[in-house]
Structure formats: structure tokens, C-alpha cells
Amino acid sequence: MRRSRRLGRRAADRSGFARLLEPAAARTFTVLLVTRFDRLAREIRFAVPTVSDLAESHGVVIRSVSEPIDTATPMGRTLFAILAGMAESERDVTRR
């Protein structure tokens, strides 16, 4: 298990997330478990491609401890995109 405490940066820029890509590429795991989906990324332009790239390139699906959404299904990916958009909106509002 890897834990990333850095918030407010896109997933690809987090050192913990970067270290996660090597075992994902080696296909040593198939599920990435997060506390909440909005912890993965707070911008829709990073969140959706990250989930898509992990699934398509490495066979990894994202699961949330607190949200029962299956990102391996089309409906789950749609709901994830909606949540990513809401997380981005929330971040924009709290910055003001």
C-alpha cells in the first residue's frame, strides 16, 4: 500500500503516484484503491485521462473506499467524470 499525502497537485506530479506507475506497468496489481475519488485529482482534465490511461495501458481500475462506483464499466466512468467535475467546481469555489 502506498499513501500520498500531497494534496492540490495533479496526480501525475505526485511522487507517490509516479512510483505507482512502475508496478502498474508490470501489472502487479489490478485495482487502485483510493479513500475518495476526488483525492486522485481535483481537475477533470487530469482525473478522467488518469483513470482511462491506467485502465487501457495497465489494466488497472480505480475503486473508492467511500463511493460505490465501478470505473471498469461505462456507467461507472461516467459517474466518475461527474464526480471529478464536481470536485473541480468545489475547489474553484473554495479558492475564492
Short mmCIF file of N, CA and C in Angstrom, two decimals:
data_model
loop_
_atom_site.label_atom_id
_atom_site.label_comp_id
_atom_site.label_asym_id
_atom_site.label_seq_id
_atom_site.Cartn_x
_atom_site.Cartn_y
_atom_site.Cartn_z
N MET A 1 0.84 -1.17 0.00
CA MET A 1 0.00 0.00 0.00
C MET A 1 0.89 1.24 0.00
N ARG A 2 0.53 2.18 -0.82
CA ARG A 2 1.26 3.46 -0.87
C ARG A 2 0.29 4.56 -0.48
N ARG A 3 0.78 5.51 0.25
CA ARG A 3 -0.05 6.61 0.70
C ARG A 3 0.56 7.92 0.24
N SER A 4 -0.28 8.77 -0.37
CA SER A 4 0.18 10.08 -0.81
C SER A 4 -0.58 11.14 -0.03
N ARG A 5 0.15 11.95 0.69
CA ARG A 5 -0.49 12.99 1.49
C ARG A 5 -0.47 14.35 0.80
N ARG A 6 0.18 14.45 -0.32
CA ARG A 6 0.24 15.73 -1.02
C ARG A 6 -1.07 16.00 -1.71
N LEU A 7 -1.66 17.10 -1.38
CA LEU A 7 -2.94 17.47 -1.97
C LEU A 7 -2.76 18.70 -2.83
N GLY A 8 -3.69 18.91 -3.73
CA GLY A 8 -3.67 20.13 -4.52
C GLY A 8 -2.77 20.09 -5.74
N ARG A 9 -2.23 18.95 -6.07
CA ARG A 9 -1.39 18.81 -7.26
C ARG A 9 -1.98 17.72 -8.12
N ARG A 10 -1.75 17.81 -9.41
CA ARG A 10 -2.30 16.77 -10.27
C ARG A 10 -1.61 15.44 -9.99
N ALA A 11 -2.33 14.37 -10.23
CA ALA A 11 -1.85 13.03 -9.88
C ALA A 11 -0.50 12.72 -10.50
N ALA A 12 -0.30 13.11 -11.75
CA ALA A 12 0.95 12.76 -12.44
C ALA A 12 2.16 13.45 -11.83
N ASP A 13 1.96 14.55 -11.11
CA ASP A 13 3.07 15.27 -10.49
C ASP A 13 3.40 14.79 -9.08
N ARG A 14 2.61 13.92 -8.53
CA ARG A 14 2.87 13.42 -7.18
C ARG A 14 3.90 12.31 -7.24
N SER A 15 4.89 12.40 -6.36
CA SER A 15 5.95 11.39 -6.38
C SER A 15 5.40 10.01 -6.05
N GLY A 16 4.46 9.93 -5.12
CA GLY A 16 3.87 8.64 -4.77
C GLY A 16 3.11 8.03 -5.94
N PHE A 17 2.41 8.87 -6.67
CA PHE A 17 1.68 8.39 -7.82
C PHE A 17 2.64 7.93 -8.92
N ALA A 18 3.71 8.67 -9.10
CA ALA A 18 4.72 8.29 -10.10
C ALA A 18 5.33 6.94 -9.77
N ARG A 19 5.59 6.69 -8.48
CA ARG A 19 6.14 5.38 -8.07
C ARG A 19 5.14 4.26 -8.30
N LEU A 20 3.88 4.59 -8.34
CA LEU A 20 2.82 3.61 -8.54
C LEU A 20 2.76 3.13 -9.99
N LEU A 21 3.22 3.96 -10.92
CA LEU A 21 3.11 3.62 -12.33
C LEU A 21 3.99 2.44 -12.74
N GLU A 22 5.15 2.29 -12.10
CA GLU A 22 6.04 1.18 -12.45
C GLU A 22 5.40 -0.18 -12.15
N PRO A 23 4.89 -0.41 -10.92
CA PRO A 23 4.23 -1.70 -10.69
C PRO A 23 2.93 -1.85 -11.51
N ALA A 24 2.28 -0.73 -11.82
CA ALA A 24 1.08 -0.82 -12.67
C ALA A 24 1.48 -1.31 -14.06
N ALA A 25 2.57 -0.77 -14.58
CA ALA A 25 3.05 -1.19 -15.91
C ALA A 25 3.46 -2.66 -15.90
N ALA A 26 3.97 -3.13 -14.77
CA ALA A 26 4.35 -4.54 -14.64
C ALA A 26 3.14 -5.43 -14.36
N ARG A 27 1.98 -4.79 -14.22
CA ARG A 27 0.72 -5.49 -13.96
C ARG A 27 0.78 -6.32 -12.69
N THR A 28 1.38 -5.74 -11.64
CA THR A 28 1.44 -6.44 -10.35
C THR A 28 0.18 -6.23 -9.53
N PHE A 29 -0.71 -5.35 -9.97
CA PHE A 29 -2.00 -5.17 -9.31
C PHE A 29 -3.02 -4.76 -10.35
N THR A 30 -4.29 -4.95 -10.02
CA THR A 30 -5.35 -4.61 -10.97
C THR A 30 -6.33 -3.58 -10.43
N VAL A 31 -6.23 -3.28 -9.13
CA VAL A 31 -7.14 -2.32 -8.51
C VAL A 31 -6.33 -1.29 -7.73
N LEU A 32 -6.61 -0.02 -7.98
CA LEU A 32 -6.03 1.07 -7.20
C LEU A 32 -7.13 1.57 -6.28
N LEU A 33 -6.95 1.40 -4.99
CA LEU A 33 -7.95 1.78 -4.00
C LEU A 33 -7.62 3.15 -3.45
N VAL A 34 -8.58 4.07 -3.53
CA VAL A 34 -8.42 5.42 -3.00
C VAL A 34 -9.46 5.67 -1.93
N THR A 35 -9.17 6.60 -1.04
CA THR A 35 -10.13 6.93 0.01
C THR A 35 -11.39 7.53 -0.59
N ARG A 36 -11.18 8.50 -1.47
CA ARG A 36 -12.28 9.14 -2.21
C ARG A 36 -11.74 9.46 -3.60
N PHE A 37 -12.62 9.44 -4.57
CA PHE A 37 -12.19 9.71 -5.94
C PHE A 37 -11.58 11.10 -6.09
N ASP A 38 -12.08 12.07 -5.34
CA ASP A 38 -11.54 13.43 -5.50
C ASP A 38 -10.13 13.57 -4.93
N ARG A 39 -9.64 12.57 -4.25
CA ARG A 39 -8.26 12.58 -3.76
C ARG A 39 -7.28 12.26 -4.89
N LEU A 40 -7.77 11.62 -5.94
CA LEU A 40 -6.91 11.27 -7.07
C LEU A 40 -6.50 12.52 -7.84
N ALA A 41 -7.46 13.37 -8.14
CA ALA A 41 -7.18 14.61 -8.86
C ALA A 41 -8.36 15.56 -8.68
N ARG A 42 -8.08 16.84 -8.61
CA ARG A 42 -9.12 17.83 -8.42
C ARG A 42 -9.46 18.59 -9.70
N GLU A 43 -8.91 18.15 -10.82
CA GLU A 43 -9.25 18.76 -12.09
C GLU A 43 -9.70 17.67 -13.05
N ILE A 44 -10.83 17.91 -13.67
CA ILE A 44 -11.40 16.91 -14.56
C ILE A 44 -10.46 16.57 -15.71
N ARG A 45 -9.69 17.56 -16.16
CA ARG A 45 -8.78 17.31 -17.29
C ARG A 45 -7.64 16.37 -16.93
N PHE A 46 -7.37 16.16 -15.64
CA PHE A 46 -6.36 15.20 -15.20
C PHE A 46 -7.00 13.91 -14.69
N ALA A 47 -8.14 14.02 -14.01
CA ALA A 47 -8.78 12.86 -13.39
C ALA A 47 -9.24 11.83 -14.42
N VAL A 48 -9.99 12.29 -15.42
CA VAL A 48 -10.56 11.35 -16.38
C VAL A 48 -9.46 10.66 -17.22
N PRO A 49 -8.50 11.41 -17.77
CA PRO A 49 -7.43 10.71 -18.52
C PRO A 49 -6.59 9.77 -17.65
N THR A 50 -6.39 10.13 -16.39
CA THR A 50 -5.62 9.25 -15.50
C THR A 50 -6.30 7.91 -15.34
N VAL A 51 -7.61 7.94 -15.07
CA VAL A 51 -8.36 6.69 -14.91
C VAL A 51 -8.37 5.90 -16.22
N SER A 52 -8.57 6.60 -17.32
CA SER A 52 -8.59 5.95 -18.63
C SER A 52 -7.24 5.33 -18.97
N ASP A 53 -6.16 6.07 -18.76
CA ASP A 53 -4.82 5.56 -19.06
C ASP A 53 -4.46 4.36 -18.21
N LEU A 54 -4.78 4.42 -16.92
CA LEU A 54 -4.49 3.27 -16.06
C LEU A 54 -5.23 2.03 -16.53
N ALA A 55 -6.49 2.21 -16.91
CA ALA A 55 -7.28 1.06 -17.36
C ALA A 55 -6.80 0.52 -18.70
N GLU A 56 -6.60 1.41 -19.65
CA GLU A 56 -6.25 0.97 -21.01
C GLU A 56 -4.81 0.49 -21.13
N SER A 57 -3.90 1.20 -20.48
CA SER A 57 -2.48 0.86 -20.64
C SER A 57 -1.99 -0.21 -19.67
N HIS A 58 -2.61 -0.26 -18.48
CA HIS A 58 -2.08 -1.13 -17.44
C HIS A 58 -3.09 -2.12 -16.87
N GLY A 59 -4.35 -2.05 -17.31
CA GLY A 59 -5.37 -2.97 -16.80
C GLY A 59 -5.75 -2.71 -15.35
N VAL A 60 -5.59 -1.46 -14.90
CA VAL A 60 -5.87 -1.10 -13.50
C VAL A 60 -7.17 -0.30 -13.44
N VAL A 61 -8.07 -0.71 -12.56
CA VAL A 61 -9.29 0.06 -12.32
C VAL A 61 -9.16 0.77 -10.98
N ILE A 62 -9.88 1.86 -10.84
CA ILE A 62 -9.85 2.65 -9.62
C ILE A 62 -11.09 2.31 -8.81
N ARG A 63 -10.90 2.09 -7.53
CA ARG A 63 -12.01 1.86 -6.61
C ARG A 63 -11.88 2.83 -5.45
N SER A 64 -13.02 3.24 -4.92
CA SER A 64 -13.05 4.15 -3.78
C SER A 64 -13.60 3.42 -2.56
N VAL A 65 -12.99 3.70 -1.43
CA VAL A 65 -13.47 3.12 -0.17
C VAL A 65 -14.85 3.65 0.17
N SER A 66 -15.10 4.93 -0.15
CA SER A 66 -16.33 5.59 0.30
C SER A 66 -17.40 5.78 -0.78
N GLU A 67 -17.08 5.46 -2.04
CA GLU A 67 -18.04 5.67 -3.12
C GLU A 67 -18.18 4.39 -3.94
N PRO A 68 -19.39 3.83 -4.00
CA PRO A 68 -19.59 2.55 -4.68
C PRO A 68 -19.73 2.70 -6.19
N ILE A 69 -18.66 3.13 -6.85
CA ILE A 69 -18.68 3.34 -8.29
C ILE A 69 -17.63 2.43 -8.91
N ASP A 70 -18.04 1.69 -9.93
CA ASP A 70 -17.15 0.76 -10.62
C ASP A 70 -16.61 1.42 -11.88
N THR A 71 -15.38 1.88 -11.85
CA THR A 71 -14.80 2.58 -13.00
C THR A 71 -14.46 1.62 -14.15
N ALA A 72 -14.72 0.35 -13.97
CA ALA A 72 -14.48 -0.61 -15.05
C ALA A 72 -15.67 -0.67 -16.02
N THR A 73 -16.78 -0.02 -15.65
CA THR A 73 -17.97 -0.03 -16.51
C THR A 73 -18.18 1.35 -17.13
N PRO A 74 -18.88 1.41 -18.26
CA PRO A 74 -19.16 2.71 -18.87
C PRO A 74 -19.93 3.65 -17.94
N MET A 75 -20.92 3.12 -17.23
CA MET A 75 -21.70 3.97 -16.30
C MET A 75 -20.82 4.44 -15.14
N GLY A 76 -19.95 3.58 -14.66
CA GLY A 76 -19.05 3.96 -13.58
C GLY A 76 -18.08 5.05 -14.00
N ARG A 77 -17.57 4.96 -15.22
CA ARG A 77 -16.67 6.01 -15.73
C ARG A 77 -17.42 7.33 -15.89
N THR A 78 -18.68 7.25 -16.31
CA THR A 78 -19.50 8.47 -16.44
C THR A 78 -19.71 9.11 -15.08
N LEU A 79 -20.07 8.31 -14.09
CA LEU A 79 -20.26 8.84 -12.73
C LEU A 79 -18.96 9.40 -12.17
N PHE A 80 -17.85 8.73 -12.45
CA PHE A 80 -16.55 9.24 -12.01
C PHE A 80 -16.28 10.61 -12.63
N ALA A 81 -16.56 10.77 -13.92
CA ALA A 81 -16.34 12.05 -14.59
C ALA A 81 -17.20 13.15 -13.97
N ILE A 82 -18.43 12.81 -13.62
CA ILE A 82 -19.31 13.78 -12.96
C ILE A 82 -18.73 14.18 -11.61
N LEU A 83 -18.27 13.20 -10.84
CA LEU A 83 -17.66 13.50 -9.54
C LEU A 83 -16.40 14.34 -9.70
N ALA A 84 -15.61 14.05 -10.73
CA ALA A 84 -14.39 14.83 -10.98
C ALA A 84 -14.76 16.29 -11.30
N GLY A 85 -15.80 16.48 -12.08
CA GLY A 85 -16.26 17.84 -12.37
C GLY A 85 -16.74 18.56 -11.13
N MET A 86 -17.44 17.85 -10.25
CA MET A 86 -17.91 18.45 -9.00
C MET A 86 -16.74 18.80 -8.09
N ALA A 87 -15.72 17.94 -8.04
CA ALA A 87 -14.53 18.22 -7.21
C ALA A 87 -13.81 19.46 -7.72
N GLU A 88 -13.73 19.60 -9.03
CA GLU A 88 -13.09 20.78 -9.61
C GLU A 88 -13.89 22.04 -9.28
N SER A 89 -15.21 21.96 -9.40
CA SER A 89 -16.05 23.11 -9.07
C SER A 89 -15.92 23.49 -7.60
N GLU A 90 -15.89 22.49 -6.72
CA GLU A 90 -15.74 22.74 -5.30
C GLU A 90 -14.40 23.43 -5.02
N ARG A 91 -13.35 22.96 -5.65
CA ARG A 91 -12.03 23.56 -5.48
C ARG A 91 -12.02 25.01 -5.94
N ASP A 92 -12.64 25.26 -7.08
CA ASP A 92 -12.71 26.64 -7.61
C ASP A 92 -13.47 27.57 -6.67
N VAL A 93 -14.56 27.08 -6.10
CA VAL A 93 -15.36 27.90 -5.18
C VAL A 93 -14.60 28.19 -3.89
N THR A 94 -13.90 27.19 -3.37
CA THR A 94 -13.19 27.38 -2.10
C THR A 94 -11.95 28.25 -2.26
N ARG A 95 -11.44 28.39 -3.47
CA ARG A 95 -10.28 29.25 -3.72
C ARG A 95 -10.64 30.73 -3.70
N ARG A 96 -11.88 31.03 -3.89
CA ARG A 96 -12.31 32.44 -3.95
C ARG A 96 -12.50 33.04 -2.60
#
